[in-house]
XYZ file of C-alpha atoms in Angstrom:
560
model
C -0.020 0.069 -0.044
C 2.733 2.593 0.865
C 4.532 1.600 -2.571
C 1.390 3.078 -4.280
C 0.344 5.565 -2.023
C 3.720 7.187 -0.855
C 6.292 6.111 -3.412
C 5.294 6.245 -6.773
C 4.211 10.027 -6.639
C 7.422 11.442 -5.822
C 9.413 9.462 -8.148
C 7.280 10.457 -11.095
C 8.080 13.959 -10.114
C 11.558 13.330 -10.119
C 11.557 11.244 -13.332
C 9.974 14.396 -15.348
C 13.359 15.976 -14.831
C 15.517 13.046 -16.494
C 17.769 13.393 -13.499
C 17.659 12.012 -9.978
C 17.641 14.528 -7.383
C 19.722 13.022 -4.916
C 22.930 13.195 -7.011
C 25.702 11.469 -8.758
C 26.252 8.728 -6.070
C 22.926 7.873 -5.090
C 21.649 8.085 -8.728
C 22.707 4.494 -9.203
C 22.352 3.234 -5.896
C 18.741 4.039 -5.756
C 17.412 4.035 -9.317
C 18.841 0.291 -9.557
C 15.944 -0.630 -7.151
C 13.509 1.299 -8.652
C 14.451 -0.275 -12.151
C 14.087 -3.845 -10.714
C 10.453 -2.732 -9.037
C 9.519 -1.720 -12.586
C 10.313 -5.230 -13.777
C 8.903 -6.921 -10.751
C 5.672 -4.871 -11.007
C 5.309 -5.494 -14.780
C 5.347 -9.401 -14.149
C 2.639 -9.534 -11.738
C 0.575 -7.326 -14.148
C 1.190 -3.544 -13.308
C 3.362 -2.395 -16.396
C 5.284 0.762 -16.464
C 4.414 1.575 -12.911
C 6.815 4.769 -12.701
C 5.715 6.185 -15.991
C 7.498 6.520 -19.173
C 10.116 9.173 -18.045
C 11.852 6.453 -16.088
C 13.508 5.660 -19.266
C 15.519 9.030 -19.290
C 16.493 9.327 -15.876
C 19.710 7.793 -16.396
C 20.438 10.024 -19.791
C 22.255 12.400 -17.074
C 25.004 9.482 -16.617
C 25.245 9.558 -20.420
C 25.778 13.317 -20.874
C 27.870 13.753 -17.726
C 30.383 11.334 -18.779
C 33.562 13.174 -18.946
C 36.260 12.045 -21.819
C 38.610 10.715 -19.013
C 36.153 8.248 -18.046
C 34.695 9.869 -14.915
C 31.214 11.548 -14.038
C 30.599 15.008 -13.460
C 29.926 15.577 -9.657
C 26.418 16.429 -8.585
C 25.224 16.430 -4.661
C 26.718 13.921 -2.516
C 29.285 12.121 -4.388
C 31.876 9.822 -2.923
C 33.821 8.836 -6.051
C 36.923 10.352 -4.496
C 37.314 7.616 -2.200
C 36.025 4.681 -4.675
C 37.879 5.585 -8.026
C 41.581 5.948 -8.548
C 42.879 8.367 -11.099
C 41.936 7.250 -14.786
C 39.395 4.541 -13.991
C 36.407 4.277 -15.982
C 33.344 4.792 -13.841
C 31.165 1.760 -14.185
C 28.723 1.987 -11.269
C 25.882 3.125 -13.387
C 25.813 0.038 -15.292
C 22.937 -1.992 -13.248
C 20.322 0.696 -13.695
C 21.221 1.434 -17.121
C 21.231 -2.173 -18.074
C 17.713 -3.004 -16.580
C 16.075 0.492 -17.692
C 17.586 -0.124 -21.111
C 16.000 -3.455 -21.807
C 12.472 -2.777 -20.148
C 12.297 0.608 -22.528
C 14.089 -0.683 -25.374
C 16.537 2.069 -25.235
C 19.720 1.288 -27.515
C 21.726 4.294 -25.962
C 21.487 2.983 -22.520
C 22.137 -0.638 -23.680
C 25.400 0.513 -25.351
C 26.439 2.367 -22.479
C 25.583 -0.669 -19.989
C 27.534 -2.961 -22.114
C 30.499 -0.482 -22.190
C 30.329 -0.615 -18.282
C 29.798 -4.603 -18.390
C 31.882 -5.897 -21.241
C 30.891 -9.222 -22.596
C 27.852 -8.948 -20.290
C 29.681 -10.844 -17.617
C 28.496 -11.146 -14.140
C 30.083 -8.818 -11.736
C 32.243 -9.950 -9.141
C 30.053 -9.975 -5.783
C 31.111 -6.757 -3.895
C 27.620 -5.566 -2.207
C 24.038 -5.661 -2.590
C 24.206 -3.711 -5.968
C 25.949 -6.515 -7.789
C 24.480 -7.776 -10.936
C 23.891 -11.224 -10.696
C 23.934 -14.050 -13.375
C 20.237 -14.348 -12.797
C 19.637 -10.680 -13.635
C 21.156 -10.857 -16.979
C 19.551 -14.118 -17.779
C 16.323 -12.989 -17.052
C 16.142 -9.366 -17.819
C 18.885 -8.692 -20.606
C 17.159 -9.024 -24.089
C 20.353 -10.133 -26.403
C 18.386 -9.083 -29.448
C 18.481 -5.370 -28.190
C 21.438 -3.874 -29.897
C 23.240 -0.799 -28.456
C 23.762 2.569 -30.154
C 26.671 4.825 -29.622
C 25.691 8.031 -27.889
C 27.728 9.806 -30.640
C 24.347 9.696 -32.183
C 22.578 11.654 -29.412
C 22.233 15.512 -29.833
C 25.426 17.424 -28.119
C 22.967 19.173 -25.785
C 20.541 17.841 -23.493
C 17.819 19.795 -21.601
C 16.745 18.482 -18.040
C 13.296 20.023 -17.555
C 11.566 20.620 -14.465
C 11.995 19.748 -11.561
C 15.217 19.956 -12.373
C 15.800 23.031 -14.940
C 19.403 22.165 -16.408
C 21.427 21.618 -19.335
C 24.570 19.596 -20.217
C 26.214 21.101 -23.368
C 29.111 19.160 -25.187
C 31.233 20.011 -28.056
C 31.824 16.101 -28.960
C 31.927 12.483 -27.507
C 35.685 12.123 -27.761
C 37.206 9.801 -25.192
C 40.598 9.926 -23.462
C 42.061 12.544 -21.270
C 43.631 14.218 -24.232
C 40.194 14.219 -26.174
C 39.411 18.030 -27.395
C 35.990 17.615 -25.968
C 34.011 20.152 -23.715
C 31.572 19.023 -21.117
C 29.606 22.190 -19.537
C 26.949 21.727 -16.878
C 24.383 24.598 -16.020
C 21.634 24.259 -13.697
C 18.804 26.385 -12.013
C 17.250 23.871 -9.775
C 13.774 24.681 -9.656
C 13.031 22.650 -6.557
C 15.134 21.594 -3.622
C 14.747 18.183 -2.515
C 16.919 18.506 0.470
C 18.970 15.304 1.753
C 21.687 14.737 -0.630
C 20.934 17.383 -2.860
C 22.993 20.388 -2.494
C 22.209 24.219 -2.194
C 23.741 24.961 -5.491
C 21.042 26.664 -7.754
C 22.695 28.254 -10.360
C 25.990 26.472 -10.194
C 27.952 25.152 -13.332
C 30.828 23.058 -14.038
C 33.345 23.005 -17.008
C 35.383 20.057 -18.214
C 38.190 20.310 -21.005
C 40.995 18.201 -20.756
C 40.822 17.855 -17.134
C 38.386 19.433 -14.656
C 38.506 23.257 -14.731
C 35.360 24.817 -13.084
C 34.689 22.395 -10.315
C 32.077 21.334 -7.891
C 33.844 21.172 -4.717
C 33.389 19.263 -1.095
C 33.871 16.019 -0.052
C 31.361 13.305 1.035
C 32.741 10.085 2.710
C 36.218 10.901 1.309
C 38.052 8.986 3.771
C 37.095 5.540 5.121
C 38.475 5.833 8.640
C 37.015 9.315 9.041
C 33.617 8.829 7.481
C 31.378 9.225 10.759
C 33.467 10.742 13.535
C 32.363 13.908 15.147
C 34.366 17.348 15.106
C 36.152 19.349 12.851
C 38.838 16.442 12.358
C 38.689 15.591 8.877
C 35.445 13.556 8.789
C 33.246 13.862 5.620
C 30.459 11.769 6.476
C 26.674 12.623 6.255
C 26.005 15.266 8.949
C 29.704 16.161 9.695
C 30.954 19.506 10.119
C 32.614 19.560 6.525
C 29.477 18.454 5.236
C 26.721 20.647 6.513
C 29.201 23.662 6.562
C 30.970 23.204 3.078
C 30.073 20.073 1.008
C 26.457 20.831 0.782
C 26.534 24.618 0.915
C 26.651 27.348 -1.990
C 30.065 28.255 -1.255
C 31.457 24.823 -2.456
C 29.811 25.442 -5.716
C 30.279 28.055 -8.667
C 27.562 30.230 -7.355
C 26.833 33.795 -5.855
C 27.171 34.546 -2.279
C 25.716 37.400 -0.545
C 26.816 37.939 3.080
C 24.496 39.308 5.674
C 26.486 39.200 8.832
C 23.201 38.637 11.021
C 21.959 35.626 9.172
C 21.982 32.373 10.884
C 21.745 28.766 9.565
C 20.461 25.682 10.942
C 20.929 22.157 9.680
C 18.813 19.690 11.692
C 19.765 20.098 15.260
C 23.222 21.754 14.548
C 24.118 25.357 13.911
C 25.741 25.834 10.631
C 28.259 28.333 9.600
C 26.993 31.708 7.633
C 28.612 31.061 4.241
C 26.610 33.847 2.548
C 24.893 31.347 0.662
C 21.508 29.877 0.005
C 18.704 28.981 2.675
C 18.603 25.744 4.667
C 14.798 25.663 4.198
C 13.251 24.115 7.464
C 16.629 23.021 8.887
C 16.993 20.868 5.867
C 14.736 18.257 6.962
C 13.427 16.113 4.056
C 9.743 15.857 3.552
C 8.042 12.440 4.553
C 5.092 12.698 1.705
C 4.662 14.496 -1.674
C 1.979 16.239 -0.491
C 4.532 17.585 2.462
C 6.770 18.604 -0.382
C 4.270 20.373 -2.639
C 2.417 21.917 0.049
C 5.619 23.868 1.229
C 6.338 26.623 -1.466
C 9.605 27.407 0.160
C 11.070 24.243 -1.536
C 10.302 25.531 -5.009
C 13.077 27.701 -4.982
C 14.058 28.807 -8.629
C 11.803 29.429 -11.770
C 12.934 28.504 -15.343
C 12.909 31.797 -17.337
C 14.254 30.379 -20.762
C 15.773 27.355 -22.486
C 16.808 26.804 -26.016
C 19.686 25.509 -28.043
C 20.175 25.690 -31.772
C 19.837 26.728 -34.664
C 21.055 22.923 -35.358
C 19.423 20.821 -32.769
C 21.894 18.018 -33.387
C 25.167 20.017 -32.905
C 24.011 23.529 -31.743
C 26.216 26.671 -32.064
C 24.635 27.928 -28.724
C 23.021 26.745 -25.500
C 20.953 29.043 -23.441
C 19.538 28.760 -19.901
C 18.077 31.408 -17.553
C 16.204 31.507 -14.390
C 15.171 33.395 -11.409
C 17.128 32.189 -8.158
C 15.590 35.166 -5.892
C 13.810 32.633 -3.315
C 16.877 30.147 -3.044
C 17.971 32.997 -0.816
C 16.633 34.598 2.402
C 15.143 37.934 2.316
C 18.864 39.452 1.977
C 18.138 39.044 -1.825
C 15.453 40.965 -3.209
C 15.903 39.671 -6.785
C 18.234 37.585 -8.647
C 18.359 36.026 -12.066
C 21.271 34.213 -13.757
C 21.621 33.439 -17.253
C 23.967 31.273 -19.222
C 25.027 30.986 -23.000
C 27.274 28.412 -24.047
C 29.021 28.841 -27.396
C 30.053 25.757 -29.271
C 32.948 27.725 -31.267
C 33.513 24.839 -33.448
C 37.413 25.858 -33.297
C 40.062 23.548 -32.354
C 42.368 25.651 -30.500
C 39.251 27.535 -28.939
C 36.798 25.170 -28.487
C 33.997 26.742 -26.245
C 33.081 29.581 -24.136
C 30.466 29.990 -21.509
C 28.919 33.632 -20.845
C 27.516 33.922 -17.355
C 25.460 36.865 -16.672
C 24.056 37.661 -13.205
C 21.252 40.428 -12.123
C 21.297 40.672 -8.348
C 19.735 42.888 -5.666
C 20.246 42.602 -2.056
C 18.078 44.385 0.661
C 21.124 46.115 2.199
C 23.779 48.024 0.057
C 26.394 46.629 2.547
C 25.692 43.166 2.086
C 28.776 41.857 0.149
C 28.305 40.222 -3.201
C 30.617 37.399 -4.200
C 30.800 35.538 -7.756
C 32.471 32.258 -6.926
C 34.835 30.098 -9.178
C 36.377 26.802 -8.024
C 39.168 24.848 -9.671
C 41.621 22.250 -8.584
C 44.880 24.016 -8.516
C 45.910 27.627 -7.410
C 44.477 30.274 -10.015
C 46.481 33.321 -11.480
C 44.197 36.342 -10.935
C 44.465 40.089 -12.074
C 42.267 43.243 -11.736
C 39.816 41.929 -14.208
C 40.873 38.122 -14.950
C 41.348 34.651 -13.475
C 43.069 31.720 -14.928
C 43.004 28.104 -13.745
C 45.012 25.340 -15.114
C 44.947 21.399 -14.650
C 48.003 19.556 -15.740
C 48.220 16.901 -13.372
C 47.553 13.205 -14.119
C 47.611 13.657 -17.833
C 45.385 16.577 -18.024
C 45.903 19.899 -20.066
C 43.343 22.128 -19.617
C 43.221 25.885 -19.131
C 40.194 28.302 -18.084
C 40.256 31.909 -18.859
C 37.691 33.768 -16.985
C 37.265 37.515 -18.319
C 35.219 39.806 -16.075
C 33.421 42.570 -18.045
C 31.133 43.670 -15.077
C 31.728 44.857 -12.729
C 33.695 47.435 -14.923
C 37.458 47.178 -14.437
C 38.606 49.403 -11.563
C 35.457 48.306 -9.619
C 36.449 44.809 -9.038
C 38.150 42.987 -6.176
C 39.434 39.332 -7.012
C 41.033 37.353 -4.327
C 41.626 33.334 -3.972
C 41.139 30.747 -1.183
C 42.501 27.417 -0.691
C 40.444 24.555 0.952
C 36.884 24.449 2.550
C 37.340 27.842 4.366
C 34.102 29.107 5.382
C 33.674 32.524 7.670
C 37.383 32.091 8.826
C 36.884 28.271 9.625
C 38.699 25.614 7.399
C 36.378 22.587 7.680
C 39.153 20.102 6.087
C 38.749 16.792 4.610
C 40.592 13.670 5.405
C 41.021 11.827 1.989
C 42.408 8.408 0.968
C 45.854 8.813 -0.610
C 45.816 7.658 -4.368
C 42.216 8.625 -5.264
C 40.649 11.239 -7.337
C 40.387 13.856 -4.503
C 38.661 16.429 -6.782
C 36.522 17.815 -3.869
C 39.344 19.831 -2.690
C 41.156 22.959 -4.488
C 40.766 26.691 -4.700
C 38.377 29.001 -5.036
C 38.496 32.575 -7.022
C 36.293 35.201 -5.243
C 34.927 38.341 -7.304
C 33.365 41.209 -5.498
C 32.472 44.884 -6.579
C 34.356 47.555 -4.778
C 31.441 49.974 -4.492
C 28.734 48.805 -2.179
C 25.338 49.153 -3.854
C 21.876 47.459 -3.710
C 21.838 45.860 -7.328
C 24.762 44.670 -9.091
C 25.444 43.165 -12.587
C 28.252 40.637 -13.131
C 29.123 39.536 -16.446
C 31.914 37.102 -17.105
C 33.153 35.212 -20.074
C 35.248 31.622 -19.499
C 36.973 30.144 -22.457
C 38.972 26.920 -22.404
C 42.021 25.879 -24.317
C 45.108 23.970 -23.836
C 47.558 24.820 -20.927
C 50.740 23.374 -22.423
C 51.614 24.825 -24.614
C 49.620 27.718 -23.450
C 46.995 28.587 -25.585
C 46.338 32.606 -25.700
C 42.640 33.093 -25.037
C 40.450 34.937 -27.486
C 40.037 38.402 -27.205
C 36.653 39.392 -25.361
C 34.941 42.652 -25.735
C 32.085 44.158 -23.619
C 29.061 45.225 -25.524
C 27.138 47.792 -23.418
C 24.115 50.145 -24.032
C 21.752 51.904 -21.458
C 19.614 48.708 -21.566
C 21.785 45.807 -22.348
C 25.028 44.283 -21.263
C 26.849 41.630 -23.504
C 30.010 40.055 -25.025
C 31.862 39.649 -28.245
C 33.922 36.544 -28.306
C 35.453 35.694 -31.799
C 32.516 35.895 -34.304
C 29.874 35.096 -31.625
C 27.704 37.787 -29.821
C 25.251 37.316 -26.907
C 23.234 40.406 -25.365
C 21.452 40.356 -22.066
C 18.461 42.844 -20.840
C 19.852 44.946 -17.812
C 16.350 45.056 -16.437
C 14.819 42.154 -14.645
C 11.646 42.606 -17.078
C 13.901 41.857 -20.051
C 13.850 43.884 -23.037
C 10.978 46.038 -24.348
C 9.728 46.260 -27.876
C 12.743 48.048 -29.218
C 16.430 46.970 -28.840
C 19.372 48.537 -30.561
C 23.248 48.020 -30.513
C 26.343 48.148 -32.597
C 29.013 45.699 -33.949
C 32.550 46.399 -34.855
C 32.884 46.254 -38.723
C 34.807 43.744 -40.847
C 33.145 40.342 -39.733
C 30.096 38.222 -39.972
C 28.619 37.377 -36.557
C 26.277 34.771 -34.996
C 24.293 36.949 -32.534
C 21.907 35.915 -29.848
C 19.810 38.074 -27.977
C 18.469 37.018 -24.791
C 15.301 37.955 -22.692
C 13.121 39.227 -25.371
C 9.371 39.081 -25.717
C 8.403 35.729 -27.554
C 6.873 36.461 -31.001
C 7.997 37.558 -34.458
C 10.453 40.561 -34.536
C 12.018 42.603 -37.441
C 15.684 43.247 -37.403
C 16.857 45.968 -39.291
C 20.564 45.035 -39.942
C 23.504 46.363 -42.274
C 22.489 44.004 -44.936
C 18.797 44.839 -44.819
C 15.613 43.432 -42.882
C 15.254 40.194 -41.622
C 12.273 38.516 -39.706
C 13.422 36.688 -36.397
C 11.310 34.516 -34.216
C 11.661 33.921 -30.325
C 9.953 30.807 -28.844
C 8.187 31.285 -25.843
C 10.354 28.504 -24.363
C 13.487 30.315 -25.125
C 12.804 34.050 -25.082
C 15.761 34.792 -27.508
C 16.647 36.115 -30.790
C 19.327 33.938 -32.912
C 20.327 35.429 -36.357
C 23.608 36.361 -38.344
C 24.737 39.586 -39.600
C 27.372 41.725 -40.328
C 29.388 44.743 -38.103
C 27.146 47.837 -38.163
C 23.992 49.396 -36.355
C 21.144 46.733 -35.520
C 17.567 47.703 -34.753
C 15.144 45.343 -33.429
C 11.203 45.892 -33.219
C 8.751 43.563 -31.904
C 6.010 42.977 -34.635
C 3.339 40.703 -32.965
C 2.976 37.342 -30.730
C 2.824 33.850 -32.115
């Protein structure tokens, strides 16, 4: 009775996102039992008990696969302890295999077979081991696998998640020139193993560059010990003060010195981040969650990729994150524009635009960027490099807003929160990607509302690849960036653009242009080469078109 009354509903809600809310570690651990439940219920006369979206819940594992064989970190993740450097991650095999065969999905079957070569039973190691009986009973040898290389390079993970993973290819090996970028809004906070990381992003290129930091069960002998002594178990001081908190992610902090945080029965440190709603207690029932509007922390404002859906030039995601923070934040929207530059030396760039207002102009706003090794920083730039264990990646962040002269950039090593280092004991010889450094960007001038505009681009670390020139494109109503032949423009106002937009681009070049935050419908673009009609979808609210340098005027014509 409880299975049907209390379990099915929450899973159907989660599965709509094609992502499991409890993070990369618990995705394999919990979804495998739900996949087996689907088979059991089917054989006693209740087919497809979790609904069609269960087929796609493991697609996050397909898109989050890094060329070096590891998986992007998400939520509580103990792969640091379980894997050595360079080991191909195989823990998703069991749920992928059973879901693939049930829903006849060739991509999941292909990936499951890669993780279980020859379909041989695994050596017994725990209660999640695939047995010979499961393979004989549940695997269809006539269902062929199909390489993920046939999938689109961008995948949107809809509500209740609201995230995208954009790739530049499906290359394998630590030297593969493939970029993997994750951008998330997180419409709902499911608590427990999910982190307070609304608006976070990660970037991989020949090694992790923009990272998701923090440790979870990193050292076997320190998993469940108490005190600030290196323990990284669930509920440890490292876990509740750093690992699960906003400060451990590529997010925004707003520091109210009087704000207090509680995690269950424990007092948690003030990191300046997102709220621990209800002391982070997990709702017992679906109606408890849906009946608590505070848990719906964000809203998706727009998502789109194109113009080619298989190999898109741009991937766009935007959301309102205001409710993820306490009333110290009165308005906050973050927008991402990922450019697949399709250039060997400069494969991709990610533009991050933040429009944020605080209730007090003295509340310090801090834009965070995490990496594994000590960054170089300047007045308006940050550089992270990763050349360890065969990696060869470089990430350059150009700060366009706040303007040069109004920025303070610093760097911090370790899990330091409000002056306390919640350090983690780790197992030697493992991944240990939960540590590292963070760069912190803040405006010099205190004010209630600030705009942040940062352009992050990747290239090789050795020989050092000089980044592309980046130019600020700014008007009274718009802020944007020019990177090579790509242009993106965001509205400065929270309400977005009105019915008229104008800007000017340097001459001598053909550009691919995206204008984000517009009214959906038909627009007339008066361009240097003449007029053209451009349409903005209701889902994306962006205009995408091409043109030469010169003056542009965009006029809203009508809806539809």
